[in-house]
Amino acid sequence: MKPLIHAVSHRLNRADRQRHYGHEGAVVWLTGLSAAGKSTLAMALEQKLSERGYSCYVLDGDNVRHGLNSDLGFSPEERSENIRRIGEVAALFADAGLLCICAFISPYRADRKKARQACRHAFHEVYVNADLATCAARDPKGLYRKANAGALDNMTGLSAPYEPPETCELILDTSRDSVSQSLEKLFEHVLQNVPLLSRT
């Protein structure tokens, strides 16, 4: 720790926050290629969990780069710094007692490992698996078209690597399953692993 920086102790502990929100704090980290379905699933999961009584929030790659990480580009070093910052922010959300849903390509295993290590609460890495051909066919932002035309450098899966998880808590095959099918699997995973606590 830096000599002039000192940790401050909160007056609320983990149990206090669990009683307040009715569940533990946790991070659900969705990783996968662009257009695999991460953001779609994250936003749908947030709504579905909120309707069930969870306190949750989505951190999405594009949204975060408009603010917190607007100073970062897409070099390997900047991508790592992007995920480092997000991992720390997600850990703070979880420590506050919220369920933080993260939707980031997060292409490097080492960076995802650091995000896991930053979280002192439950961390669930979810591989949103869709093959490159499927993602390129969807291409909602036109990124694959730009990359193939030479107008976009460092495109993950094409000119930049993506390292799929070697181990993770859940794999969703969005090349095969529909959004609703994938969402149901993701929702059930959260219900089983971050259950709502009894209010009685």
Coordinates of N, CA and C in Angstrom, one line a residue:
M1 N 0.8 -1.2 0.0 CA 0.0 0.0 0.0 C 0.9 1.2 0.0
K2 N 0.5 2.3 -0.7 CA 1.2 3.5 -0.7 C 1.3 4.2 0.6
P3 N 2.4 4.7 1.1 CA 2.6 5.2 2.4 C 1.6 6.3 2.9
L4 N 1.1 7.1 1.9 CA 0.2 8.2 2.3 C -1.3 7.8 2.1
I5 N -1.5 6.6 1.8 CA -2.9 6.1 1.6 C -3.3 5.1 2.6
H6 N -4.4 5.3 3.3 CA -4.8 4.4 4.4 C -6.2 3.9 4.1
A7 N -6.4 2.6 4.3 CA -7.7 2.1 4.2 C -8.7 2.6 5.2
V8 N -9.9 2.8 4.8 CA -11.0 3.3 5.7 C -11.9 2.2 6.0
S9 N -12.3 2.0 7.2 CA -13.2 0.9 7.6 C -14.7 1.4 7.6
H10 N -15.5 0.6 7.0 CA -16.9 0.9 6.9 C -17.6 0.5 8.2
R11 N -18.7 1.2 8.5 CA -19.5 0.8 9.7 C -20.5 -0.3 9.4
L12 N -20.8 -0.5 8.1 CA -21.6 -1.6 7.8 C -20.8 -2.8 7.4
N13 N -21.1 -4.0 7.9 CA -20.3 -5.2 7.5 C -21.1 -6.0 6.4
R14 N -20.5 -7.1 6.0 CA -21.1 -7.9 5.0 C -22.5 -8.4 5.3
A15 N -22.7 -8.8 6.6 CA -24.0 -9.3 7.0 C -25.0 -8.2 7.0
D16 N -24.6 -7.0 7.4 CA -25.5 -5.8 7.3 C -26.1 -5.6 5.9
R17 N -25.2 -5.7 4.9 CA -25.5 -5.4 3.6 C -26.4 -6.6 3.0
Q18 N -26.1 -7.8 3.4 CA -26.9 -8.9 3.0 C -28.4 -8.8 3.5
R19 N -28.5 -8.4 4.8 CA -29.8 -8.2 5.3 C -30.6 -7.1 4.6
H20 N -29.9 -6.0 4.2 CA -30.5 -4.9 3.5 C -31.0 -5.3 2.1
Y21 N -30.1 -5.9 1.4 CA -30.5 -6.2 0.0 C -31.2 -7.6 -0.2
G22 N -31.0 -8.5 0.8 CA -31.7 -9.8 0.7 C -30.9 -10.8 -0.1
H23 N -29.6 -10.5 -0.4 CA -28.7 -11.5 -1.0 C -27.3 -11.0 -0.9
E24 N -26.4 -11.9 -1.2 CA -25.0 -11.5 -1.1 C -24.6 -10.6 -2.3
G25 N -23.5 -9.9 -2.1 CA -22.9 -9.2 -3.3 C -22.2 -10.2 -4.1
A26 N -22.1 -10.0 -5.4 CA -21.5 -10.9 -6.3 C -21.2 -10.2 -7.7
V27 N -20.3 -10.8 -8.4 CA -20.0 -10.4 -9.8 C -20.3 -11.5 -10.8
V28 N -21.1 -11.2 -11.8 CA -21.3 -12.1 -12.9 C -20.7 -11.5 -14.1
W29 N -19.6 -12.1 -14.6 CA -18.7 -11.5 -15.6 C -18.9 -12.3 -16.9
L30 N -19.5 -11.6 -17.9 CA -19.8 -12.2 -19.2 C -18.6 -11.9 -20.2
T31 N -18.0 -12.9 -20.7 CA -16.9 -12.7 -21.6 C -17.2 -13.4 -22.9
G32 N -16.7 -12.9 -24.0 CA -16.9 -13.5 -25.3 C -16.6 -12.5 -26.5
L33 N -16.6 -13.0 -27.7 CA -16.4 -12.2 -28.8 C -17.4 -11.1 -29.0
S34 N -17.1 -10.0 -29.7 CA -18.1 -9.0 -30.1 C -19.2 -9.6 -30.8
A35 N -20.4 -9.3 -30.5 CA -21.7 -9.9 -31.1 C -22.0 -11.3 -30.6
A36 N -21.3 -11.8 -29.6 CA -21.7 -13.1 -29.1 C -23.0 -13.0 -28.3
G37 N -23.4 -11.8 -27.8 CA -24.6 -11.7 -27.1 C -24.5 -11.3 -25.6
K38 N -23.3 -10.8 -25.3 CA -23.0 -10.5 -23.9 C -23.9 -9.3 -23.3
S39 N -24.0 -8.2 -24.1 CA -24.8 -7.1 -23.6 C -26.3 -7.4 -23.6
T40 N -26.7 -8.1 -24.6 CA -28.1 -8.5 -24.7 C -28.5 -9.3 -23.5
L41 N -27.7 -10.3 -23.2 CA -28.0 -11.1 -22.0 C -27.9 -10.4 -20.7
A42 N -26.8 -9.5 -20.6 CA -26.6 -8.8 -19.4 C -27.8 -7.9 -19.1
M43 N -28.3 -7.2 -20.0 CA -29.4 -6.2 -19.8 C -30.7 -7.0 -19.5
A44 N -30.9 -8.1 -20.2 CA -32.1 -9.0 -19.9 C -32.0 -9.6 -18.6
L45 N -30.8 -10.0 -18.2 CA -30.6 -10.6 -16.8 C -30.9 -9.6 -15.7
E46 N -30.4 -8.4 -15.9 CA -30.6 -7.3 -14.9 C -32.1 -7.1 -14.7
Q47 N -32.9 -7.0 -15.8 CA -34.3 -6.8 -15.7 C -35.0 -8.0 -15.0
K48 N -34.6 -9.2 -15.4 CA -35.3 -10.4 -14.8 C -35.0 -10.6 -13.3
L49 N -33.7 -10.3 -13.0 CA -33.3 -10.4 -11.6 C -34.0 -9.3 -10.7
S50 N -34.0 -8.1 -11.3 CA -34.7 -7.0 -10.6 C -36.1 -7.3 -10.3
E51 N -36.8 -7.9 -11.2 CA -38.2 -8.3 -11.0 C -38.4 -9.4 -10.0
R52 N -37.3 -10.2 -9.8 CA -37.4 -11.2 -8.7 C -37.0 -10.6 -7.3
G53 N -36.4 -9.4 -7.3 CA -36.1 -8.8 -6.0 C -34.6 -8.6 -5.8
Y54 N -33.8 -8.8 -6.8 CA -32.4 -8.6 -6.6 C -32.0 -7.1 -6.9
S55 N -31.0 -6.6 -6.2 CA -30.4 -5.3 -6.5 C -29.2 -5.5 -7.3
C56 N -29.3 -5.1 -8.6 CA -28.2 -5.4 -9.5 C -28.0 -4.2 -10.5
Y57 N -26.8 -4.2 -11.1 CA -26.5 -3.2 -12.1 C -25.5 -3.8 -13.1
V58 N -25.7 -3.3 -14.4 CA -24.8 -3.8 -15.5 C -23.7 -2.8 -15.8
L59 N -22.5 -3.3 -15.9 CA -21.4 -2.5 -16.4 C -21.1 -3.1 -17.8
D60 N -21.3 -2.2 -18.8 CA -21.2 -2.7 -20.2 C -19.9 -2.0 -20.9
G61 N -19.3 -2.7 -21.7 CA -18.1 -2.2 -22.3 C -18.2 -0.9 -23.0
D62 N -19.2 -0.7 -23.9 CA -19.3 0.6 -24.6 C -19.7 1.7 -23.6
N63 N -20.6 1.4 -22.7 CA -21.0 2.5 -21.7 C -19.8 3.0 -20.9
V64 N -19.0 2.0 -20.4 CA -17.9 2.4 -19.6 C -16.8 3.2 -20.3
R65 N -16.7 2.9 -21.6 CA -15.7 3.6 -22.4 C -16.2 5.0 -22.8
H66 N -17.4 5.4 -22.5 CA -17.9 6.7 -22.7 C -17.5 7.6 -21.5
G67 N -17.2 7.0 -20.4 CA -17.0 7.8 -19.2 C -15.7 7.4 -18.5
L68 N -15.8 6.5 -17.6 CA -14.6 6.1 -16.8 C -13.4 5.8 -17.6
N69 N -13.5 5.1 -18.7 CA -12.4 4.7 -19.5 C -12.3 5.4 -20.9
S70 N -12.8 6.6 -20.9 CA -12.8 7.3 -22.2 C -11.4 7.7 -22.7
D71 N -10.5 7.6 -21.8 CA -9.1 7.9 -22.1 C -8.3 6.8 -22.7
L72 N -8.9 5.6 -22.8 CA -8.2 4.4 -23.2 C -8.5 4.0 -24.7
G73 N -7.5 3.5 -25.4 CA -7.7 3.0 -26.7 C -7.9 1.5 -26.7
F74 N -7.4 0.9 -27.8 CA -7.6 -0.6 -27.9 C -6.3 -1.3 -28.1
S75 N -5.2 -0.8 -27.7 CA -3.9 -1.5 -27.8 C -4.0 -2.6 -26.7
P76 N -3.2 -3.7 -26.8 CA -3.2 -4.7 -25.7 C -3.1 -4.1 -24.3
E77 N -2.2 -3.2 -24.2 CA -1.9 -2.6 -22.9 C -3.2 -1.8 -22.4
E78 N -3.8 -1.1 -23.3 CA -5.0 -0.3 -22.9 C -6.2 -1.2 -22.6
R79 N -6.3 -2.3 -23.3 CA -7.3 -3.2 -23.1 C -7.2 -3.9 -21.7
S80 N -5.9 -4.2 -21.3 CA -5.7 -4.7 -20.0 C -6.0 -3.7 -18.9
E81 N -5.7 -2.4 -19.1 CA -6.0 -1.4 -18.2 C -7.5 -1.2 -18.1
N82 N -8.2 -1.3 -19.2 CA -9.7 -1.2 -19.2 C -10.3 -2.2 -18.3
I83 N -9.8 -3.5 -18.4 CA -10.4 -4.5 -17.6 C -9.9 -4.4 -16.2
R84 N -8.7 -4.0 -15.9 CA -8.3 -3.8 -14.5 C -9.2 -2.8 -13.8
R85 N -9.5 -1.7 -14.4 CA -10.3 -0.7 -13.8 C -11.7 -1.3 -13.5
I86 N -12.3 -1.9 -14.6 CA -13.6 -2.5 -14.4 C -13.6 -3.5 -13.3
G87 N -12.6 -4.4 -13.2 CA -12.6 -5.4 -12.2 C -12.6 -4.8 -10.8
E88 N -11.9 -3.6 -10.6 CA -11.9 -3.0 -9.3 C -13.3 -2.3 -9.0
V89 N -13.9 -1.7 -10.1 CA -15.2 -1.1 -9.9 C -16.3 -2.2 -9.6
A90 N -16.2 -3.3 -10.3 CA -17.1 -4.4 -10.0 C -17.0 -5.0 -8.6
A91 N -15.7 -5.0 -8.2 CA -15.5 -5.5 -6.8 C -16.1 -4.6 -5.8
L92 N -16.1 -3.3 -6.0 CA -16.7 -2.3 -5.1 C -18.2 -2.5 -5.1
F93 N -18.8 -2.7 -6.3 CA -20.3 -3.0 -6.4 C -20.6 -4.2 -5.5
A94 N -19.8 -5.2 -5.7 CA -20.1 -6.5 -4.9 C -19.9 -6.2 -3.4
D95 N -18.9 -5.5 -3.1 CA -18.6 -5.2 -1.7 C -19.7 -4.4 -1.0
A96 N -20.4 -3.5 -1.9 CA -21.5 -2.7 -1.4 C -22.8 -3.6 -1.2
G97 N -22.7 -4.8 -1.7 CA -23.9 -5.8 -1.5 C -24.7 -6.0 -2.8
L98 N -24.3 -5.3 -3.9 CA -25.0 -5.5 -5.1 C -24.6 -6.7 -6.0
L99 N -25.4 -7.1 -6.9 CA -25.0 -8.1 -7.9 C -24.6 -7.3 -9.1
C100 N -23.3 -7.3 -9.4 CA -22.8 -6.5 -10.6 C -22.6 -7.5 -11.8
I101 N -23.3 -7.1 -12.9 CA -23.3 -7.9 -14.1 C -22.4 -7.2 -15.1
C102 N -21.3 -7.8 -15.5 CA -20.3 -7.2 -16.4 C -20.4 -7.8 -17.7
A103 N -20.4 -7.0 -18.8 CA -20.4 -7.5 -20.2 C -19.2 -6.9 -20.9
F104 N -18.2 -7.7 -21.0 CA -16.9 -7.2 -21.6 C -16.3 -8.3 -22.4
I105 N -15.8 -8.0 -23.6 CA -15.0 -9.0 -24.4 C -13.9 -9.5 -23.5
S106 N -13.2 -8.7 -22.8 CA -12.1 -9.1 -21.9 C -11.3 -10.3 -22.5
P107 N -10.6 -10.0 -23.5 CA -10.0 -11.1 -24.3 C -8.9 -11.9 -23.7
Y108 N -8.3 -11.4 -22.6 CA -7.1 -12.0 -22.1 C -7.4 -12.7 -20.8
R109 N -7.0 -14.0 -20.7 CA -7.3 -14.8 -19.4 C -6.6 -14.1 -18.2
A110 N -5.4 -13.6 -18.4 CA -4.7 -13.0 -17.2 C -5.5 -11.8 -16.7
D111 N -6.2 -11.0 -17.5 CA -6.9 -9.9 -17.1 C -8.2 -10.3 -16.4
R112 N -8.8 -11.4 -16.9 CA -10.0 -11.9 -16.2 C -9.7 -12.5 -14.9
K113 N -8.5 -13.1 -14.8 CA -8.0 -13.6 -13.5 C -7.8 -12.5 -12.5
K114 N -7.3 -11.4 -12.9 CA -7.1 -10.3 -12.0 C -8.4 -9.7 -11.5
A115 N -9.4 -9.7 -12.4 CA -10.8 -9.2 -12.1 C -11.4 -10.1 -11.0
R116 N -11.1 -11.4 -11.2 CA -11.6 -12.4 -10.2 C -10.9 -12.1 -8.8
Q117 N -9.6 -11.9 -8.9 CA -8.8 -11.7 -7.6 C -9.2 -10.4 -6.9
A118 N -9.6 -9.4 -7.7 CA -10.0 -8.2 -7.1 C -11.3 -8.3 -6.3
C119 N -12.1 -9.2 -6.6 CA -13.4 -9.4 -6.0 C -13.3 -10.3 -4.7
R120 N -13.7 -9.8 -3.6 CA -13.6 -10.5 -2.4 C -14.9 -11.3 -2.1
H121 N -15.8 -11.2 -3.1 CA -17.1 -11.9 -3.0 C -17.2 -12.9 -4.1
A122 N -18.3 -13.5 -4.3 CA -18.5 -14.5 -5.3 C -18.3 -13.9 -6.7
F123 N -17.5 -14.6 -7.5 CA -17.2 -14.2 -8.9 C -17.6 -15.3 -9.8
H124 N -18.5 -15.0 -10.8 CA -19.0 -16.0 -11.7 C -18.6 -15.6 -13.1
E125 N -17.6 -16.3 -13.7 CA -17.2 -16.1 -15.1 C -18.1 -16.9 -16.0
V126 N -18.7 -16.2 -16.9 CA -19.7 -16.8 -17.9 C -19.1 -16.6 -19.3
Y127 N -18.8 -17.7 -20.0 CA -18.3 -17.7 -21.3 C -19.5 -17.7 -22.3
V128 N -19.7 -16.5 -22.9 CA -20.8 -16.4 -23.9 C -20.1 -16.8 -25.2
N129 N -20.3 -18.1 -25.6 CA -19.6 -18.7 -26.7 C -20.4 -18.7 -28.0
A130 N -19.8 -18.0 -28.9 CA -20.4 -18.0 -30.3 C -19.2 -18.0 -31.2
D131 N -19.2 -18.8 -32.2 CA -18.1 -18.9 -33.1 C -18.0 -17.6 -34.0
L132 N -16.8 -17.4 -34.5 CA -16.5 -16.2 -35.2 C -17.5 -16.0 -36.4
A133 N -17.8 -17.0 -37.1 CA -18.7 -16.9 -38.3 C -20.1 -16.3 -37.9
T134 N -20.6 -16.9 -36.7 CA -21.9 -16.4 -36.2 C -21.8 -15.0 -35.8
C135 N -20.8 -14.6 -35.1 CA -20.6 -13.2 -34.6 C -20.5 -12.2 -35.8
A136 N -19.7 -12.6 -36.8 CA -19.5 -11.8 -38.0 C -20.8 -11.6 -38.8
A137 N -21.6 -12.7 -38.8 CA -22.9 -12.6 -39.5 C -23.9 -11.7 -38.8
R138 N -23.8 -11.7 -37.5 CA -24.7 -10.8 -36.7 C -24.2 -9.3 -36.9
D139 N -23.0 -9.1 -36.5 CA -22.3 -7.8 -36.6 C -23.2 -6.6 -36.5
P140 N -23.8 -6.4 -35.3 CA -24.8 -5.3 -35.2 C -24.2 -3.9 -35.2
K141 N -22.9 -3.8 -34.9 CA -22.2 -2.5 -34.9 C -21.4 -2.3 -36.2
G142 N -21.3 -3.3 -37.1 CA -20.6 -3.2 -38.3 C -19.1 -3.3 -38.1
L143 N -18.6 -3.8 -36.9 CA -17.2 -3.8 -36.6 C -16.4 -4.9 -37.5
Y144 N -17.1 -6.0 -37.7 CA -16.4 -7.0 -38.5 C -16.3 -6.6 -39.9
R145 N -17.3 -5.9 -40.4 CA -17.2 -5.4 -41.8 C -16.1 -4.3 -41.9
K146 N -16.0 -3.5 -40.9 CA -14.9 -2.5 -41.0 C -13.5 -3.1 -40.9
A147 N -13.4 -4.1 -40.0 CA -12.1 -4.8 -39.8 C -11.7 -5.5 -41.1
N148 N -12.7 -6.2 -41.7 CA -12.4 -6.9 -42.9 C -12.0 -6.0 -44.1
A149 N -12.5 -4.8 -44.0 CA -12.2 -3.8 -45.1 C -10.9 -3.0 -44.8
G150 N -10.3 -3.3 -43.7 CA -9.0 -2.7 -43.3 C -9.2 -1.3 -42.6
A151 N -10.4 -1.0 -42.2 CA -10.7 0.2 -41.6 C -10.7 0.2 -40.0
L152 N -10.4 -1.0 -39.5 CA -10.4 -1.1 -38.0 C -9.3 -2.1 -37.6
D153 N -8.4 -1.6 -36.8 CA -7.3 -2.4 -36.3 C -7.6 -3.1 -35.0
N154 N -6.9 -4.1 -34.6 CA -7.0 -4.8 -33.3 C -8.4 -5.3 -33.1
M155 N -9.0 -5.9 -34.1 CA -10.4 -6.5 -33.9 C -10.2 -7.9 -33.3
T156 N -10.8 -8.0 -32.1 CA -10.7 -9.3 -31.4 C -11.3 -10.4 -32.2
G157 N -10.6 -11.5 -32.4 CA -11.0 -12.6 -33.2 C -10.5 -12.6 -34.6
L158 N -10.1 -11.4 -35.0 CA -9.5 -11.3 -36.4 C -8.0 -10.9 -36.3
S159 N -7.7 -9.7 -36.0 CA -6.3 -9.2 -36.0 C -5.8 -9.2 -34.5
A160 N -6.7 -9.4 -33.6 CA -6.3 -9.5 -32.1 C -6.8 -10.7 -31.5
P161 N -6.1 -11.3 -30.6 CA -6.5 -12.6 -30.1 C -7.7 -12.5 -29.1
Y162 N -8.4 -13.7 -29.0 CA -9.3 -13.9 -27.9 C -9.0 -15.2 -27.2
E163 N -8.8 -15.2 -25.9 CA -8.4 -16.4 -25.2 C -9.6 -16.9 -24.4
P164 N -10.3 -17.9 -24.9 CA -11.5 -18.4 -24.2 C -11.1 -19.0 -22.8
P165 N -12.0 -18.9 -21.9 CA -11.7 -19.5 -20.5 C -11.3 -21.0 -20.6
E166 N -10.4 -21.3 -19.8 CA -10.0 -22.7 -19.6 C -10.9 -23.4 -18.6
T167 N -11.3 -22.6 -17.6 CA -12.3 -23.0 -16.6 C -13.2 -21.8 -16.3
C168 N -14.5 -22.0 -16.1 CA -15.4 -21.0 -15.8 C -16.6 -21.6 -15.1
E169 N -17.4 -20.7 -14.6 CA -18.6 -21.2 -13.9 C -19.8 -21.6 -14.8
L170 N -19.8 -21.0 -16.0 CA -20.9 -21.3 -16.9 C -20.5 -21.0 -18.3
I171 N -20.9 -21.9 -19.2 CA -20.8 -21.7 -20.7 C -22.1 -21.6 -21.3
L172 N -22.3 -20.6 -22.1 CA -23.6 -20.4 -22.9 C -23.2 -20.5 -24.4
D173 N -23.9 -21.3 -25.1 CA -23.6 -21.5 -26.5 C -24.7 -20.7 -27.3
T174 N -24.3 -19.4 -27.6 CA -25.3 -18.6 -28.3 C -25.3 -18.8 -29.8
S175 N -24.4 -19.6 -30.3 CA -24.5 -20.0 -31.7 C -25.7 -21.0 -31.9
R176 N -25.9 -21.7 -30.9 CA -27.0 -22.8 -30.9 C -28.3 -22.4 -30.2
D177 N -28.1 -21.8 -29.0 CA -29.3 -21.5 -28.2 C -29.8 -20.1 -28.5
S178 N -31.1 -19.9 -28.4 CA -31.7 -18.6 -28.6 C -31.4 -17.7 -27.4
V179 N -31.7 -16.4 -27.5 CA -31.5 -15.5 -26.4 C -32.3 -16.0 -25.2
S180 N -33.6 -16.3 -25.4 CA -34.4 -16.7 -24.2 C -33.9 -18.0 -23.6
Q181 N -33.4 -18.9 -24.4 CA -32.8 -20.2 -23.8 C -31.5 -19.9 -23.0
S182 N -30.7 -19.0 -23.6 CA -29.4 -18.7 -22.9 C -29.7 -17.9 -21.6
L183 N -30.7 -16.9 -21.7 CA -31.1 -16.1 -20.5 C -31.6 -17.0 -19.4
E184 N -32.4 -18.0 -19.7 CA -32.9 -18.9 -18.7 C -31.8 -19.7 -18.0
K185 N -30.8 -20.1 -18.7 CA -29.7 -20.8 -18.1 C -28.9 -19.9 -17.2
L186 N -28.7 -18.7 -17.7 CA -28.0 -17.7 -16.9 C -28.7 -17.3 -15.6
F187 N -30.0 -17.1 -15.8 CA -30.9 -16.7 -14.6 C -30.9 -17.9 -13.6
E188 N -31.0 -19.1 -14.0 CA -31.1 -20.2 -13.1 C -29.7 -20.3 -12.4
H189 N -28.6 -20.1 -13.1 CA -27.3 -20.1 -12.4 C -27.2 -19.1 -11.3
V190 N -27.7 -17.9 -11.5 CA -27.7 -16.9 -10.5 C -28.6 -17.3 -9.3
L191 N -29.8 -17.8 -9.6 CA -30.7 -18.2 -8.5 C -30.1 -19.2 -7.6
Q192 N -29.4 -20.2 -8.2 CA -28.8 -21.3 -7.5 C -27.6 -20.8 -6.7
N193 N -26.8 -19.9 -7.2 CA -25.5 -19.6 -6.6 C -25.5 -18.2 -5.8
V194 N -26.5 -17.4 -6.1 CA -26.6 -16.2 -5.3 C -28.1 -16.1 -4.9
P195 N -28.5 -17.0 -4.0 CA -29.9 -17.1 -3.7 C -30.4 -15.9 -2.8
L196 N -31.7 -15.6 -3.0 CA -32.3 -14.6 -2.2 C -32.4 -15.1 -0.7
L197 N -32.2 -14.3 0.2 CA -32.3 -14.7 1.6 C -33.7 -14.5 2.1
S198 N -34.1 -15.3 3.1 CA -35.4 -15.2 3.7 C -35.5 -13.9 4.4
R199 N -36.7 -13.2 4.2 CA -36.9 -11.9 4.9 C -37.6 -12.1 6.3
T200 N -37.9 -13.4 6.6 CA -38.6 -13.6 7.9 C -37.6 -13.7 9.1

